[in-house]
XYZ file of C-alpha atoms in Angstrom:
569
model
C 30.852 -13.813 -14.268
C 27.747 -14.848 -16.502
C 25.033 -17.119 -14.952
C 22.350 -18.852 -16.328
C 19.404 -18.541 -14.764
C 19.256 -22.147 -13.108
C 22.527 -21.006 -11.526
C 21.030 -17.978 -10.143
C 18.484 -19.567 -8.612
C 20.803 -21.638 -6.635
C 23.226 -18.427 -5.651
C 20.531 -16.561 -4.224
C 19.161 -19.020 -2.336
C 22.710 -19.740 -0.560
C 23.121 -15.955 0.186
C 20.179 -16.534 2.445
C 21.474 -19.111 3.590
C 18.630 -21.358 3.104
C 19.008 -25.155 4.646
C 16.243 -27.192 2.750
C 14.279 -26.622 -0.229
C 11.384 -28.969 -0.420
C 9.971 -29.635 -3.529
C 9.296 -31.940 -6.774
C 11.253 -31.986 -9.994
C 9.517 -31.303 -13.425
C 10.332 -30.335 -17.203
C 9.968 -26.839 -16.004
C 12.469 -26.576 -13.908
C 15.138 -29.294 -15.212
C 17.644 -26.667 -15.354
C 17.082 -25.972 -11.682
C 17.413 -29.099 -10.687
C 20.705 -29.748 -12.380
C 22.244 -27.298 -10.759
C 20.732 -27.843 -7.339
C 22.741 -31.749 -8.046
C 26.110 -29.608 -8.621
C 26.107 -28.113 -5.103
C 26.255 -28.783 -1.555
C 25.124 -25.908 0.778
C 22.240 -26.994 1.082
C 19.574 -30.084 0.462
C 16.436 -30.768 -1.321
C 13.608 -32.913 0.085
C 12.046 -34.418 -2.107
C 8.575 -34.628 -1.742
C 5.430 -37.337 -2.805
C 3.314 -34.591 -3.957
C 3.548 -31.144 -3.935
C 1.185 -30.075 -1.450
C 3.197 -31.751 0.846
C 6.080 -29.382 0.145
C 4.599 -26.565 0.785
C 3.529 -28.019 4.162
C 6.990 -28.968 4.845
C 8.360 -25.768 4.314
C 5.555 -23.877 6.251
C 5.969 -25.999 9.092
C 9.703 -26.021 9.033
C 8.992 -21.995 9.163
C 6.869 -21.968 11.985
C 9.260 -24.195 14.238
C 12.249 -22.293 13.180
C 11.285 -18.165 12.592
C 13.170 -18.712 9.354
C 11.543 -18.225 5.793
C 10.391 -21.743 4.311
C 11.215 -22.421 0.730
C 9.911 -24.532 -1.971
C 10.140 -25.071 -5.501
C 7.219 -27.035 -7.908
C 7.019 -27.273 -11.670
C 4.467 -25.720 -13.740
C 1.215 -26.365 -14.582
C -0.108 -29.310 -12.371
C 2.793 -28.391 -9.729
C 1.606 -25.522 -9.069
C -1.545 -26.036 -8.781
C -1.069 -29.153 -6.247
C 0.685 -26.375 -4.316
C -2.117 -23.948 -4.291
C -3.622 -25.653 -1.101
C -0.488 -25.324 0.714
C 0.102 -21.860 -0.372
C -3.345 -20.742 0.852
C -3.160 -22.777 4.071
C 0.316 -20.764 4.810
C -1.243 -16.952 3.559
C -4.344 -17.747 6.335
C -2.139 -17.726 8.684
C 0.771 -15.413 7.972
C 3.497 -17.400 7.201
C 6.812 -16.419 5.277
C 7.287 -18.689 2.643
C 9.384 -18.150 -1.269
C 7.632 -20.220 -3.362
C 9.543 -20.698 -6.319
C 7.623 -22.189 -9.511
C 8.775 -23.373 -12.968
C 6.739 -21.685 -15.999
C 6.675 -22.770 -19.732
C 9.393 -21.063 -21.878
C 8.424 -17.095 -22.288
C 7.654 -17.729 -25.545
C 4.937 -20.313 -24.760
C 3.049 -17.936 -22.154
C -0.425 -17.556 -23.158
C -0.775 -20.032 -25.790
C -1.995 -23.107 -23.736
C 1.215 -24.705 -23.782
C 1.761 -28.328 -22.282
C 1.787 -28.281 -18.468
C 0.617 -24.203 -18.213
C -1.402 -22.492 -16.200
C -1.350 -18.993 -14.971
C 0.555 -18.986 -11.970
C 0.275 -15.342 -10.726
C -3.591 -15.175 -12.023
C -4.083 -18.150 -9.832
C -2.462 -17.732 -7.069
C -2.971 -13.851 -6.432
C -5.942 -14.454 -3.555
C -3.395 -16.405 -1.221
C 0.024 -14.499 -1.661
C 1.284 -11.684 -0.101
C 3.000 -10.952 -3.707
C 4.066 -12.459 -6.532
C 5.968 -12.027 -9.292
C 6.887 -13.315 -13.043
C 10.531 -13.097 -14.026
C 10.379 -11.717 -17.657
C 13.979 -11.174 -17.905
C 17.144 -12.842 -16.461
C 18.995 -9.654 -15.213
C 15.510 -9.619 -13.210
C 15.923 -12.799 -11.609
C 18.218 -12.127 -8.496
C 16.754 -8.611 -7.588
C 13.294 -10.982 -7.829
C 14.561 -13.307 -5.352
C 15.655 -10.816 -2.749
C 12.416 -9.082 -3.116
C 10.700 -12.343 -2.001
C 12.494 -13.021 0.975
C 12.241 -9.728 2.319
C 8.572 -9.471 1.673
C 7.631 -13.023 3.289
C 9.592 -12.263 6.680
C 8.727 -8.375 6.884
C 5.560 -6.737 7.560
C 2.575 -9.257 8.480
C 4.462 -12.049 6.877
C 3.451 -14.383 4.105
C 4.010 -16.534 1.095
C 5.663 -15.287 -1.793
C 6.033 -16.991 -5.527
C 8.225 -16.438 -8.162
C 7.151 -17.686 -11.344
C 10.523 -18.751 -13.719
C 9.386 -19.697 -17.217
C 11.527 -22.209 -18.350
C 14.124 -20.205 -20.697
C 15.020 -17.650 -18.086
C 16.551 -20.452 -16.257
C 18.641 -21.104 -19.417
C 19.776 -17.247 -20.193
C 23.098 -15.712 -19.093
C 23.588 -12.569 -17.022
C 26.050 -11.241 -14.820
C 25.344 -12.393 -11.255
C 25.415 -9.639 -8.226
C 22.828 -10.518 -5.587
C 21.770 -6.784 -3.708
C 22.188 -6.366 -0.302
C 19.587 -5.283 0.892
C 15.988 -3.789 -1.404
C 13.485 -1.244 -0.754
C 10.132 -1.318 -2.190
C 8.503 2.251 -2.414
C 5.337 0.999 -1.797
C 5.955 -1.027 1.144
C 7.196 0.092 4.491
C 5.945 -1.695 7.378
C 5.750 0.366 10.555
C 7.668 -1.373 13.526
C 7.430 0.558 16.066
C 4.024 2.046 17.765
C 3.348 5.237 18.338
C 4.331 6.717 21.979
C 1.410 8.976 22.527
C -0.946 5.294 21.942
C 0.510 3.099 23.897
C 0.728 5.720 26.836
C -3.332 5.476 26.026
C -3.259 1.752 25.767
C -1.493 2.134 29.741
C -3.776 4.019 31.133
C -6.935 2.154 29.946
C -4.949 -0.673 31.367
C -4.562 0.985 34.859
C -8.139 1.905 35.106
C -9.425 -1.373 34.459
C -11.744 -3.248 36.865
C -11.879 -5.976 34.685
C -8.927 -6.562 32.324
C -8.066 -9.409 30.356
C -5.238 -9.886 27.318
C -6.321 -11.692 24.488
C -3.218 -12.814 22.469
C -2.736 -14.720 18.744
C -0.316 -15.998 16.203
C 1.076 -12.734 15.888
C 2.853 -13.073 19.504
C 4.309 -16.393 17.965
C 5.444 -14.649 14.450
C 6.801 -11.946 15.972
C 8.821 -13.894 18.666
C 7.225 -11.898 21.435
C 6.285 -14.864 23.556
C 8.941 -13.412 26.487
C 8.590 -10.271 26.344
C 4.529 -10.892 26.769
C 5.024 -12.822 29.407
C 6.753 -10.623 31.594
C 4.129 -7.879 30.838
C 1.751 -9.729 31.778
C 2.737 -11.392 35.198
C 3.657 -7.727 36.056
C 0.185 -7.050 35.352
C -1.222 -9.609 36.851
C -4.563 -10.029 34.448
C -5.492 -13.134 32.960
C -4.511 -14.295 29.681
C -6.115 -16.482 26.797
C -4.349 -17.492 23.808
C -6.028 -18.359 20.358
C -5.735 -21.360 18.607
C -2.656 -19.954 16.544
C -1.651 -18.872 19.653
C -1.093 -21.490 21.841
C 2.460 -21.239 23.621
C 2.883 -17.603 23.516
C 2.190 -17.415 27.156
C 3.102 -20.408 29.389
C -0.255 -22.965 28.872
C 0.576 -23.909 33.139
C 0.419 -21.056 34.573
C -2.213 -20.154 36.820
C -3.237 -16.767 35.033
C -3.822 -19.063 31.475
C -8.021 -19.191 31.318
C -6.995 -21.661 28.439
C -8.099 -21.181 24.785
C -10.963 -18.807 24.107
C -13.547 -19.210 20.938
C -15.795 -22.174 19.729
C -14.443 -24.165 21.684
C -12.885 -22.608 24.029
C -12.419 -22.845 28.155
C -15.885 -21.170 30.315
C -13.459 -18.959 32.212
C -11.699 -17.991 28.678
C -14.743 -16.698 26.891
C -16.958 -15.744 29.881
C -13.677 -13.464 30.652
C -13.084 -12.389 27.351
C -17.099 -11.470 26.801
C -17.146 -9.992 30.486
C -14.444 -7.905 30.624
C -14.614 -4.220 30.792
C -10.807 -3.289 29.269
C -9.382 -5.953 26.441
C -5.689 -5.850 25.296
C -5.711 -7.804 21.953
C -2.543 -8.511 20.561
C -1.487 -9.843 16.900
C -4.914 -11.317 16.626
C -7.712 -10.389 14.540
C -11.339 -11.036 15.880
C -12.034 -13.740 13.777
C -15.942 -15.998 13.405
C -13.847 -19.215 15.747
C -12.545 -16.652 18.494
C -15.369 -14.130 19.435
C -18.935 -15.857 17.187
C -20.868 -13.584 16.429
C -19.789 -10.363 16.751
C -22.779 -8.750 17.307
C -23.557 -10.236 20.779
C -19.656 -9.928 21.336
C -20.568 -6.154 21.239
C -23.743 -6.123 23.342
C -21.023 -6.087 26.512
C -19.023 -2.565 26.882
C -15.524 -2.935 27.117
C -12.451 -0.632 25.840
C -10.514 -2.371 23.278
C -6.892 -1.730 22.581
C -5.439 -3.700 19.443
C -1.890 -4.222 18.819
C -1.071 -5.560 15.281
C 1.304 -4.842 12.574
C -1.355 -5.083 9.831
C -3.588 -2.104 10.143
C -6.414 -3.546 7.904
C -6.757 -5.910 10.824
C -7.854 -3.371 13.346
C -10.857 -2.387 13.504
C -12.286 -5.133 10.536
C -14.644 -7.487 12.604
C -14.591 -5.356 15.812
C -14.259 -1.441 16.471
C -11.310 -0.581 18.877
C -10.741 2.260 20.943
C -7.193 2.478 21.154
C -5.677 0.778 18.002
C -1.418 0.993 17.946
C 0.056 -0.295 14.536
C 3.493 -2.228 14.692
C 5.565 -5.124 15.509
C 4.057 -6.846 18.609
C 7.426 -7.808 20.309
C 8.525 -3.907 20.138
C 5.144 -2.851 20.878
C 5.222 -5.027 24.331
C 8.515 -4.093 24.884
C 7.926 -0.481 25.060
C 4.447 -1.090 26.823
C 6.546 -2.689 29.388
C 9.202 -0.736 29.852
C 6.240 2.073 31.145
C 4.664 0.065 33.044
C 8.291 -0.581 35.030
C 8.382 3.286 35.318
C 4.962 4.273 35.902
C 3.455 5.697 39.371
C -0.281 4.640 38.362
C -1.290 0.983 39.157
C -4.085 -1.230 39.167
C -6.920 -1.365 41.395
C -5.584 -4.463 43.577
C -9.531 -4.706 45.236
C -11.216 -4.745 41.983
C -8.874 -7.422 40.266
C -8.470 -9.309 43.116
C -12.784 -9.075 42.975
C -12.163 -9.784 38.895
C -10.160 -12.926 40.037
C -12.520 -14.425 42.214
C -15.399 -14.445 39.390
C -12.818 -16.020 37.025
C -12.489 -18.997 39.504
C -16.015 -19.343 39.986
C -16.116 -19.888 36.154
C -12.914 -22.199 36.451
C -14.408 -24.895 38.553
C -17.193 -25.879 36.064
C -14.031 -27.899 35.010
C -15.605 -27.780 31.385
C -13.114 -30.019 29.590
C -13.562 -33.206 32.352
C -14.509 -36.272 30.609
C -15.111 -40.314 31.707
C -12.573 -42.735 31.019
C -14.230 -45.890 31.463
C -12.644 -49.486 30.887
C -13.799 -50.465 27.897
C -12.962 -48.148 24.902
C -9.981 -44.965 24.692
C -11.439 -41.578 24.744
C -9.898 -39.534 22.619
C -8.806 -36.810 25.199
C -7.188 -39.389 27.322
C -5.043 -40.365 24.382
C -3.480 -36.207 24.713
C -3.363 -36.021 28.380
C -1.054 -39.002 27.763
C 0.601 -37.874 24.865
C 1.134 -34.845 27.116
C 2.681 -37.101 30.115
C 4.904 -39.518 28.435
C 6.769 -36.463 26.426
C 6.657 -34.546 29.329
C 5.285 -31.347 27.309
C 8.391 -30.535 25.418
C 7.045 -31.987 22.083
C 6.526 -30.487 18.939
C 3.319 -31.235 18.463
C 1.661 -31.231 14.304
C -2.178 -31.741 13.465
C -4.615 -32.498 11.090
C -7.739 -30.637 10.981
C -11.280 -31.736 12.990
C -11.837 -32.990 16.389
C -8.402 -34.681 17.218
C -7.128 -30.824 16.311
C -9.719 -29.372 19.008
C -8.320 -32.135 21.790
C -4.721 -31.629 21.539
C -4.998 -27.907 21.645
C -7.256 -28.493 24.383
C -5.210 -31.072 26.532
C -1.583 -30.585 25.453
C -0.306 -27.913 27.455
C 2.034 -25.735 25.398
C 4.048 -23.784 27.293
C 6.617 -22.709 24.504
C 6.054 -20.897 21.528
C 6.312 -23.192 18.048
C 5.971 -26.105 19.497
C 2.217 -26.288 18.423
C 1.578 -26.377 14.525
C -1.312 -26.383 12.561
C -3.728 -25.430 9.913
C -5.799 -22.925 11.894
C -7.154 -20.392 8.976
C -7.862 -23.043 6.381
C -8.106 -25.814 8.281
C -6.714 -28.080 5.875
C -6.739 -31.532 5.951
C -3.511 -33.414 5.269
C -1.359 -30.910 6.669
C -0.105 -33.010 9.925
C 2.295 -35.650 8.321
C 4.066 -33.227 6.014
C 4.585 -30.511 8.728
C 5.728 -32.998 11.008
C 8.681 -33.536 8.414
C 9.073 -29.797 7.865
C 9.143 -29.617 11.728
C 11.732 -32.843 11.979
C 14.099 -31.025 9.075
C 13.855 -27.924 11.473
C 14.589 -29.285 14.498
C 16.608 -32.546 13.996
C 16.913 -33.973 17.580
C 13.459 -33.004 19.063
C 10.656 -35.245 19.729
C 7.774 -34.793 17.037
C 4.410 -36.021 16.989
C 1.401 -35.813 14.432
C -1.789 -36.114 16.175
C -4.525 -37.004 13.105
C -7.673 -38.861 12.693
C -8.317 -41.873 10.291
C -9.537 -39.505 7.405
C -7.318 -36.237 7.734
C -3.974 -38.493 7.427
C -5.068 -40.055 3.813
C -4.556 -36.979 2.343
C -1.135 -36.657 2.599
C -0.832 -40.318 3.497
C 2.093 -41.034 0.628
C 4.703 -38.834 2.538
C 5.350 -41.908 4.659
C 7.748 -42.582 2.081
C 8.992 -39.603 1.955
C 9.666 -39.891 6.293
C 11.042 -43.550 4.711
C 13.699 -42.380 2.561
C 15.042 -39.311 5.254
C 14.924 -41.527 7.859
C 12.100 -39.066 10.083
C 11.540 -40.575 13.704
C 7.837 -39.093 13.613
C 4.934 -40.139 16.073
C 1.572 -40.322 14.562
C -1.113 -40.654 16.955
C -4.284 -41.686 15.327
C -7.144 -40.924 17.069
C -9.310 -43.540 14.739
C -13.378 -43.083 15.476
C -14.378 -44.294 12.005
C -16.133 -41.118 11.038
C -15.366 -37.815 9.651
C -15.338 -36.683 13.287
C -16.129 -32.984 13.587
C -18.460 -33.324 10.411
C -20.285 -36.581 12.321
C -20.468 -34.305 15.065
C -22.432 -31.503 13.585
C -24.362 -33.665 11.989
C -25.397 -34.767 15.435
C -26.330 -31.690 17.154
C -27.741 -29.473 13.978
C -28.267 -31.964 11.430
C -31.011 -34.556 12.976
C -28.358 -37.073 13.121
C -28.392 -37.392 9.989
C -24.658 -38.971 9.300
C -24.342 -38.183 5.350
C -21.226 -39.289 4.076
C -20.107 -39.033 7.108
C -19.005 -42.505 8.217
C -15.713 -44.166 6.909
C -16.137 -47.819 6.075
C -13.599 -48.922 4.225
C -10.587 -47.841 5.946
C -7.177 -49.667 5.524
C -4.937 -51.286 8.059
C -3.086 -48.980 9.180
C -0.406 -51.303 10.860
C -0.393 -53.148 7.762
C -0.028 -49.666 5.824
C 2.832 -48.377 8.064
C 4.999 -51.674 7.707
C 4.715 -51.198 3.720
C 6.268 -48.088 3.875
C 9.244 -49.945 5.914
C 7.857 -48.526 9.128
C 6.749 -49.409 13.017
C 2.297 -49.759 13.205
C 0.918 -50.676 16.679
C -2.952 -51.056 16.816
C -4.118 -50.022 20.609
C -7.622 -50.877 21.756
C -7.692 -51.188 24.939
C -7.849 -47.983 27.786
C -4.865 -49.965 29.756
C -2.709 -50.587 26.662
C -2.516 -46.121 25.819
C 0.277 -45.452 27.700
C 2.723 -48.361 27.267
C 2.083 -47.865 23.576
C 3.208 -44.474 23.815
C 6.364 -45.383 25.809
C 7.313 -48.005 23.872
C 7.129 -45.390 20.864
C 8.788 -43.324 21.928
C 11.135 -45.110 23.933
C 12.120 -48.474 21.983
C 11.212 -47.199 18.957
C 12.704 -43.524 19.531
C 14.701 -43.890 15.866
C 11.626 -44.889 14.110
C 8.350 -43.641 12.659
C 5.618 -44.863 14.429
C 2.414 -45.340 13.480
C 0.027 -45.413 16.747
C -3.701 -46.339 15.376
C -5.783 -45.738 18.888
C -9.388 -47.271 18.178
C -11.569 -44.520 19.978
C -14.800 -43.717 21.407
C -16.924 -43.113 18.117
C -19.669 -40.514 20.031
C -17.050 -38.338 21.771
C -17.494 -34.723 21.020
C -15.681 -31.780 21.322
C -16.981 -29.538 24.106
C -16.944 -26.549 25.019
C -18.863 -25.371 21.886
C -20.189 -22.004 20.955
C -22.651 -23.058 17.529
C -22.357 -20.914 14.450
C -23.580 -17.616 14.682
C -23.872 -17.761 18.276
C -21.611 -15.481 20.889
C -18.792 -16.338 23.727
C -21.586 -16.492 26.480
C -23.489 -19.208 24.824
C -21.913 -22.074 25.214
C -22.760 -25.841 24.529
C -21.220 -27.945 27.827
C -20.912 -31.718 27.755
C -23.406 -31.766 30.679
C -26.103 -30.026 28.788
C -26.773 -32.359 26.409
């Protein structure tokens, strides 16, 4: 049977059984699109800009553990993309990105609407790839999919020039594809995690340090069992959040600028440190000299070896796929004679607590005006912590990671490598799509959700029941707040003073806007939300405290041990 290209396109992606493809028609990729109209196994969203697909279809990755796909015209499409591709690469996400290209022909000669795609884009994929050739096309496609969800995943494009889409081949979509040059290792090697176990035993001090990878790899279960039969403490990174139970008592909380005391004194104290599909990185440890001016045994767990060892030297370093990894590590540990020294952790424990009750994330609530925190804690209450919960980027990112207790894996997405702005609003319609009959929210400030701010209608047209909680302080907070503490208060450009109404702005899109100003009024505007208004979006603007800051806070080029508390300033 002879294909065009456009018809390919669509075959391949239904032999992998892809649900939504989120993207934005252009000349490009007409021929796409009219064949994506002829068929029914699966739906397009269609987007307000194109950044905001690739957002969708990250975030509809990270809520699901299935590849996210998206597909942008040339030239300006792509290149509205490149922020969402880049915020998806930071932090290991599998995504196909497929991209129109000008006809063949036209490549090179500064053709209407192109750009080079693969030049471009090469810093933030895992791979890409330029179809040349039709017969090309499906072998392409598989090649993308396995790369984004194998390995350490990531983003993929494939760059279609127009005609390709047009040309006839035979269709026969492979099986399965090997790549000589690529061959993850899964499993780690016996003889290093039989090291890893007795470093583990012999520790006085221990403490498990665990990121995104624990999320990516779907190890959340398996890590949790390892480590109550372990019985050391546990942080999580920010990408990490919900890989271990956020309510349990052996949680320290998140570690890293800004981070729990009890997390980063334990994580700079410790004398044995089991990292696991994380990667050392400036916001986690600061500076990574004073990180090292403690001795401790390190034992890293990742399936990217060029993370091991890159920011930090580790003893014991096992390559492969964390959820195997643990699973191994734990089924040892079940077996094994040796144990820990019950006297020294329970010694180990007791300094932990000390640095617990500093209670370093209380805060005042007064009458008057909402802090920003108390806004999460009741976010946190009224949806009973089973919410997926999107961000923006800045301080109202800092206080829900701090104050919403995530004690399930995806449930907590955001921009953590990139830290882009706009991301919230389109992953909390990525997330929706993913999960159709869970509660999602969008927690955002006043200047982070105006950069994606036009995918209200797209959550218009699909109908997407999404929360946004504004936490509104009339400044570009985190910026405002450096300014303040290393900047001689010197607010430059800092303050927003010509914001909109966002009530107003909600109800033009054909959507609910509530205004809260009051402390009292927080959480019957959040139960009415989500309650009366459960089958529509809802746009909660909470008028905040404009001097609250995010503490704890370990400055730039600082380490763990120095931190900034609320009651040292």
């Amino acid at each position: 049977m002879l294909l065009t290209g456009a018809e390919i396109v669509i075959r391949c992606l239904q032999e992998e059984k892809v649900e939504f493809v989120f993207g934005y028609p252009g000349g490009s990729v007409l021929y796409i699109y009219d064949e994506l109209f002829k068929q029914d196994k699966f739906k397009h969203v269609l987007v307000r800009h194109e950044q905001a697909a690739v957002h969708a279809a990250d975030a509809y990755s990270r809520s699901s553990q299935k590849v996210g796909v998206c597909l942008v015209t040339s030239g300006p499409g792509v290149t509205n993309a490149v922020t969402g591709i880049a915020t998806a690469y930071m932090d290991s996400i599998p995504l196909v990105v497929l991209t129109g290209q000008v006809p063949t022909a036209y490549i090179g000669q500064d053709a209407f609407q192109e750009c080079d795609t693969v030049g471009i884009t090469r810093p933030c994929v895992k791979h890409n790839f330029l179809v040349k050739d039709v017969k090309d096309l499906a072998t392409t496609i598989k090649k993308a999919f396995y790369l984004a969800k194998t390995g350490r995943p990531g983003p993929v494009l494939v760059d279609i020039p127009k005609d390709i889409t047009n040309h006839k081949c035979e269709f026969s979509y492979p099986q399965s594809v090997t790549m000589r040059s690529y061959n993850p290792v899964i499993k780690g090697h016996a003889g290093q995690i039989k090291k890893a176990l007795q470093l583990l035993h012999g520790a006085k001090r221990p403490m498990v340090y665990a990121g995104g990878g624990v999320i990516l790899s779907d190890a959340a279960e398996v890590l949790t069992k390892l480590v109550k039969k372990l019985g050391f403490p546990i942080t999580n990174t920010l990408m990490g959040l919900g890989g271990y139970p956020a309510t349990d008592k052996q949680f320290v909380g998140m570690l890293g600028m800004h981070g729990t005391v009890e997390a980063n004194m334990a994580m700079q104290h410790c004398d044995v440190l089991l990292a696991i599909g994380a990667r050392f990185d400036d916001r986690v440890i600061g500076n990574p000299a004073h990180f090292n001016e403690e001795s401790r045994k390190i034992i890293h767990i990742d399936i990217d070896p060029s993370s091991i060892s890159k920011r930090v030297k580790v003893d014991v370093p096992i390559v492969g796929n964390v959820a195997d990894v643990l699973d191994d590590m734990l089924k040892l540990i079940e077996v094994a004679e040796a144990r820990s020294d019950a006297q020294a952790l329970a010694a180990w424990w007791l300094q932990i607590e000390q640095w617990r009750a500093k209670n370093c994330l209380k805060y005042k609530q007064n009458s008057n005006v909402i802090m920003p925190q108390y806004v999460i804690e009741k976010l946190y209450e009224v949806t009973g912590g089973d919410a997926f919960i999107t961000s923006d980027v800045g301080q109202h990112q800092m206080w829900a990671a701090q104050y919403y207790k995530f004690d399930k894996p995806r449930r907590w997405i955001n921009s953590g490598g990139l830290g882009t702005m706009g991301f919230g609003l389109p992953a909390a319609m990525g997330t929706r799509f993913a999960n159709p009959d869970a509660t999602v929210a969008c927690v955002t400030g006043e200047a982070s959700i105006q950069m994606c701010i036009q995918e209200l209608s797209t959550c218009k047209q699909y109908r997407l029941p999404i929360k946004i909680i504004n936490l509104n302080n009339r400044y570009l907070g985190m910026v405002r707040q450096w300014q303040e503490m290393f900047h001689g208060n010197r607010y430059a450009e800092s303050y927003i003073n010509a914001l909109p109404d966002f009530v107003k702005l909600a109800e033009a899109y054909g959507h609910v806007g509530m205004q809260i100003t009051q402390p009292a009024d927080v959480e019957p505007a959040l139960r009415r939300a989500f309650t009366e208004h459960q089958n529509d979006l809802v746009f909660l603007d909470f008028i905040t405290d404009q001097t609250a800051n995010v503490f704890p806070m370990v400055a730039a080029g600082k380490g763990l041990s120095q931190m900034i508390l609320a009651e040292d300033l």
